[in-house]
Coordinates of C-alpha atoms in Angstrom, one line a residue:
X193 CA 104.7 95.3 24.0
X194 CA 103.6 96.9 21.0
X195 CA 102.7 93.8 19.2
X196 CA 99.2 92.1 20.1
X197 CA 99.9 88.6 21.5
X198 CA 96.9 86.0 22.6
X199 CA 98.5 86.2 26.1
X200 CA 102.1 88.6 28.0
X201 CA 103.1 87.1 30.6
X202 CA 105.1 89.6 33.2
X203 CA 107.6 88.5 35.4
X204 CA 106.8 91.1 38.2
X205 CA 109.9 90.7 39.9
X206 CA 112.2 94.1 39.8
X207 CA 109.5 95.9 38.4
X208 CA 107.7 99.5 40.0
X209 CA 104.6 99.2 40.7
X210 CA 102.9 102.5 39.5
X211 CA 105.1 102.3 36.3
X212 CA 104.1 98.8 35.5
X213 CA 100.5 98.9 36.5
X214 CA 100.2 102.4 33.9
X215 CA 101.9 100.0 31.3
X216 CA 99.8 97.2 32.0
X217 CA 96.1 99.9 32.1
X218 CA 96.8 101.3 28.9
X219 CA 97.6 97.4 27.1
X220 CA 94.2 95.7 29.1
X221 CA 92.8 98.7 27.6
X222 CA 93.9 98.1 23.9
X223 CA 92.5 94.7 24.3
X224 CA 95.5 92.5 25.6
X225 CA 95.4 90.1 27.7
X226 CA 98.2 90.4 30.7
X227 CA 99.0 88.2 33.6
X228 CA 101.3 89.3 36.2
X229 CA 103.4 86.5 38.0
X230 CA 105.8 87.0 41.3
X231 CA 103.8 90.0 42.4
X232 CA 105.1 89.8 45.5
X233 CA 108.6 90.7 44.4
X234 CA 106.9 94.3 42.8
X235 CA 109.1 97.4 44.6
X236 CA 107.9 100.7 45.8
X237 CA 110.1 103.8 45.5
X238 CA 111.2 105.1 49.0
X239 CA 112.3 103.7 52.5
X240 CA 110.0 100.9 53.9
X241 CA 108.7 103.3 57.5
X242 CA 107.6 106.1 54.8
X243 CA 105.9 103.6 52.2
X244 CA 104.3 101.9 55.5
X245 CA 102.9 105.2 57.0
X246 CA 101.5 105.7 53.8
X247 CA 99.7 102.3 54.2
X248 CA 98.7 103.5 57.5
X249 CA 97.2 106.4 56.3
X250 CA 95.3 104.6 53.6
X251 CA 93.6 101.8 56.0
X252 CA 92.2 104.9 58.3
X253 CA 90.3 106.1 55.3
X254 CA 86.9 103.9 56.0
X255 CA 83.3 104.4 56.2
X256 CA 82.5 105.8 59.3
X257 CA 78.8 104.7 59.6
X258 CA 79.5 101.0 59.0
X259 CA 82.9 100.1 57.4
X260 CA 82.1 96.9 55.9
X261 CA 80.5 99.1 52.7
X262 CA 84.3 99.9 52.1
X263 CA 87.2 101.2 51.6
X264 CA 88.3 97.5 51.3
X265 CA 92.2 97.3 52.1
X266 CA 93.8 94.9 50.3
X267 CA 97.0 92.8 51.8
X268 CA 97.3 90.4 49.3
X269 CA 100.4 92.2 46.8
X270 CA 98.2 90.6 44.1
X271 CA 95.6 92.3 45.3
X272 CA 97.4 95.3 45.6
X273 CA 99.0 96.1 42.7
X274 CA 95.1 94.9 40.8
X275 CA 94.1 97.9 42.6
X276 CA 96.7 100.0 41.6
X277 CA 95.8 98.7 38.0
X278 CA 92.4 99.6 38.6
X279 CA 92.9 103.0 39.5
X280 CA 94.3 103.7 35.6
X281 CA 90.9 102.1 34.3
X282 CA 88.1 103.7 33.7
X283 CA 86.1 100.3 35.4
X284 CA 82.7 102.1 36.1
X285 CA 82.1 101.8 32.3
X286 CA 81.7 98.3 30.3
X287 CA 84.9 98.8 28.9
X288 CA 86.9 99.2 31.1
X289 CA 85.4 96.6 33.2
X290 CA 86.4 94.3 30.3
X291 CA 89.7 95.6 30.5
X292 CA 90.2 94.6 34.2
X293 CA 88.6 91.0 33.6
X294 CA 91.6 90.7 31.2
X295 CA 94.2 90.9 34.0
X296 CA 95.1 88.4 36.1
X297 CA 97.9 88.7 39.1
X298 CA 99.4 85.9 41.1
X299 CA 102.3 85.8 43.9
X300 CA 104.8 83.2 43.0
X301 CA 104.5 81.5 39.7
X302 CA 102.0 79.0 39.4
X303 CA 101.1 76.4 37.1
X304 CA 100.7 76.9 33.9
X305 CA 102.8 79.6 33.8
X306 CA 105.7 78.0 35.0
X307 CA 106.3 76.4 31.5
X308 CA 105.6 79.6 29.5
X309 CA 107.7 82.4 28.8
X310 CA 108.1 84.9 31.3
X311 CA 108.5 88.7 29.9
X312 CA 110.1 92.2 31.6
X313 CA 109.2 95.6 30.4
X314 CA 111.9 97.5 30.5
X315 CA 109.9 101.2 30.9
X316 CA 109.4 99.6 34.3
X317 CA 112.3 98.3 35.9
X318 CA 114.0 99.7 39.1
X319 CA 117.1 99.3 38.1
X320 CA 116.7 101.6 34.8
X321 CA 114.1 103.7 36.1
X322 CA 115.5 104.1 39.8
X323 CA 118.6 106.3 40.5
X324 CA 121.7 104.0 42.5
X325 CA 121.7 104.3 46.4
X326 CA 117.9 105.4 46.3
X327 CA 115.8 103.4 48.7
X328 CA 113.4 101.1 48.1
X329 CA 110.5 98.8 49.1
X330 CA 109.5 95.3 48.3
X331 CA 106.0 94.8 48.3
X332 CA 105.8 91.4 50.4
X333 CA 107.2 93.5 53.2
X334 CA 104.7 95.7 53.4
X335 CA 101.9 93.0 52.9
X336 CA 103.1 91.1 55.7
X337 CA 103.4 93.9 58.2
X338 CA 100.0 94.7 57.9
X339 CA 98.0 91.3 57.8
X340 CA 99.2 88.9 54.5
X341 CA 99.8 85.4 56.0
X342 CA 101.3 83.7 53.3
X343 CA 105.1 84.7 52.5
X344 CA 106.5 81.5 53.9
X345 CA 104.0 79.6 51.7
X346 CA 104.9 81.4 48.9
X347 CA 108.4 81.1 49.5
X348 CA 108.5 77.4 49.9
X349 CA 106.7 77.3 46.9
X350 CA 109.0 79.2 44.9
X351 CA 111.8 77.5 46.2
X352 CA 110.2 74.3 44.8
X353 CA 109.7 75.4 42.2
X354 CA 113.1 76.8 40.9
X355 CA 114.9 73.5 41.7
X356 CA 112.4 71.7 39.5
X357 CA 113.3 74.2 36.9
X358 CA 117.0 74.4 37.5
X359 CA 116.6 70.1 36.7
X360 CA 114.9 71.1 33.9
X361 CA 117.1 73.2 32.0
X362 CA 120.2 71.2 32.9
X363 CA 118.6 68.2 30.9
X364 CA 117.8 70.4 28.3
X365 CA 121.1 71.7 27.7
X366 CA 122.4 68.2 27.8
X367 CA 119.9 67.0 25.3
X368 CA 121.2 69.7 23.3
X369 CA 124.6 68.8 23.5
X370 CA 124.1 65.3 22.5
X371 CA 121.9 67.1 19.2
X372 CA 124.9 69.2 18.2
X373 CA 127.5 66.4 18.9
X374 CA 125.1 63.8 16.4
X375 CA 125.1 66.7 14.1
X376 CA 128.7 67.1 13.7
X377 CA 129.2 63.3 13.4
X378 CA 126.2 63.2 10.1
X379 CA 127.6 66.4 8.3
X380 CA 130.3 64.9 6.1
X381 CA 127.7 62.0 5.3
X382 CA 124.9 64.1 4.4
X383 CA 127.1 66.5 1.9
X384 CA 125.2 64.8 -1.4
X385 CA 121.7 65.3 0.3
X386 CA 122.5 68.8 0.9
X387 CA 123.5 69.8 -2.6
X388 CA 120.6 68.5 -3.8
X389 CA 118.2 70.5 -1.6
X390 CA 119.9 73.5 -2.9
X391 CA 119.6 72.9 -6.1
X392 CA 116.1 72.8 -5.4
X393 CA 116.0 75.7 -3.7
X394 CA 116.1 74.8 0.1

């Protein structure tokens, strides 16, 4: 991601979450824009009973004279990983305060970025980054075990969606077909037009 774009999208799917997120600081940072898609599917290093202790441990750390000042736990894996974003941003200060108002994280992929194109950053993926036969957690897992209510929505959804896609790209491929074929047929017909063009330098 080393080239600025108006917009990355990131396919979250696959992806560790404290090596994406410190990819992700350092480009909101630099002034690009970044949107995270199928957060939900973002995996934790290490078995799911240690990785939910550790949640455990985190929720007891509250205000003890009247908790609602914070810490706020977050369930949401949108949420979540946001706030493992925000821990790599300096967002006490105005500018990294802009940074973070350049992120934006979904679970599932909703519109419009269901028609754009969907990215994966390699630094950040389990299977190049994690070792074969180490565990691992998904972070919809530990969401639901501790309070997120939508999975099944999100699922559904999902599922919706990919079949809509799958529809898509199968008409595409046929429209394609039917381009190439036409082609093929016009090639001997168009051999006179063609020398021209070259001749001028097309």
């Amino acid at each position: 991601m080393s080239t600025f774009q108006k917009e990355v999208v990131i396919d979250g799917k696959g992806h560790l979450l404290g090596r994406l997120a410190s990819i992700v600081a350092k480009q909101l940072l630099n002034g690009q824009k970044v949107t995270v898609v199928r957060a939900e599917e973002i995996n934790i290093t290490g078995p799911f009973f240690r990785n939910k202790l550790k949640y455990m441990a985190f929720l007891r750390k509250r205000c003890i004279v009247n908790p609602a000042r914070g810490v706020f736990h977050f369930r949401a894996p949108s949420r979540i990983f946001w706030r493992t974003v925000r821990g790599m941003v300096p967002h006490k200060t105005p500018r990294g305060a802009a940074a973070l108002e350049r992120l934006k994280v979904f679970e599932g992929v909703p519109p419009p970025y269901d028609r754009k194109k969907r990215m994966v950053v390699p630094q950040a993926l389990r299977v190049l980054r994690l070792s074969p036969g180490r565990k691992f957690t998904v972070l919809k897992r530990i969401s639901s075990e501790f309070g997120w209510k939508y999975q099944d929505v999100v699922a559904r959804l999902e599922e919706k969606r990919k079949t809509k896609s799958k529809a898509y790209y199968e008409k595409k491929k046929a429209l394609l077909r039917i381009r190439v074929q036409a082609e093929k047929k016009v090639a001997g017909q168009l051999t006179a037009e063609k020398q021209t063009l070259a001749a001028a330098g097309y």
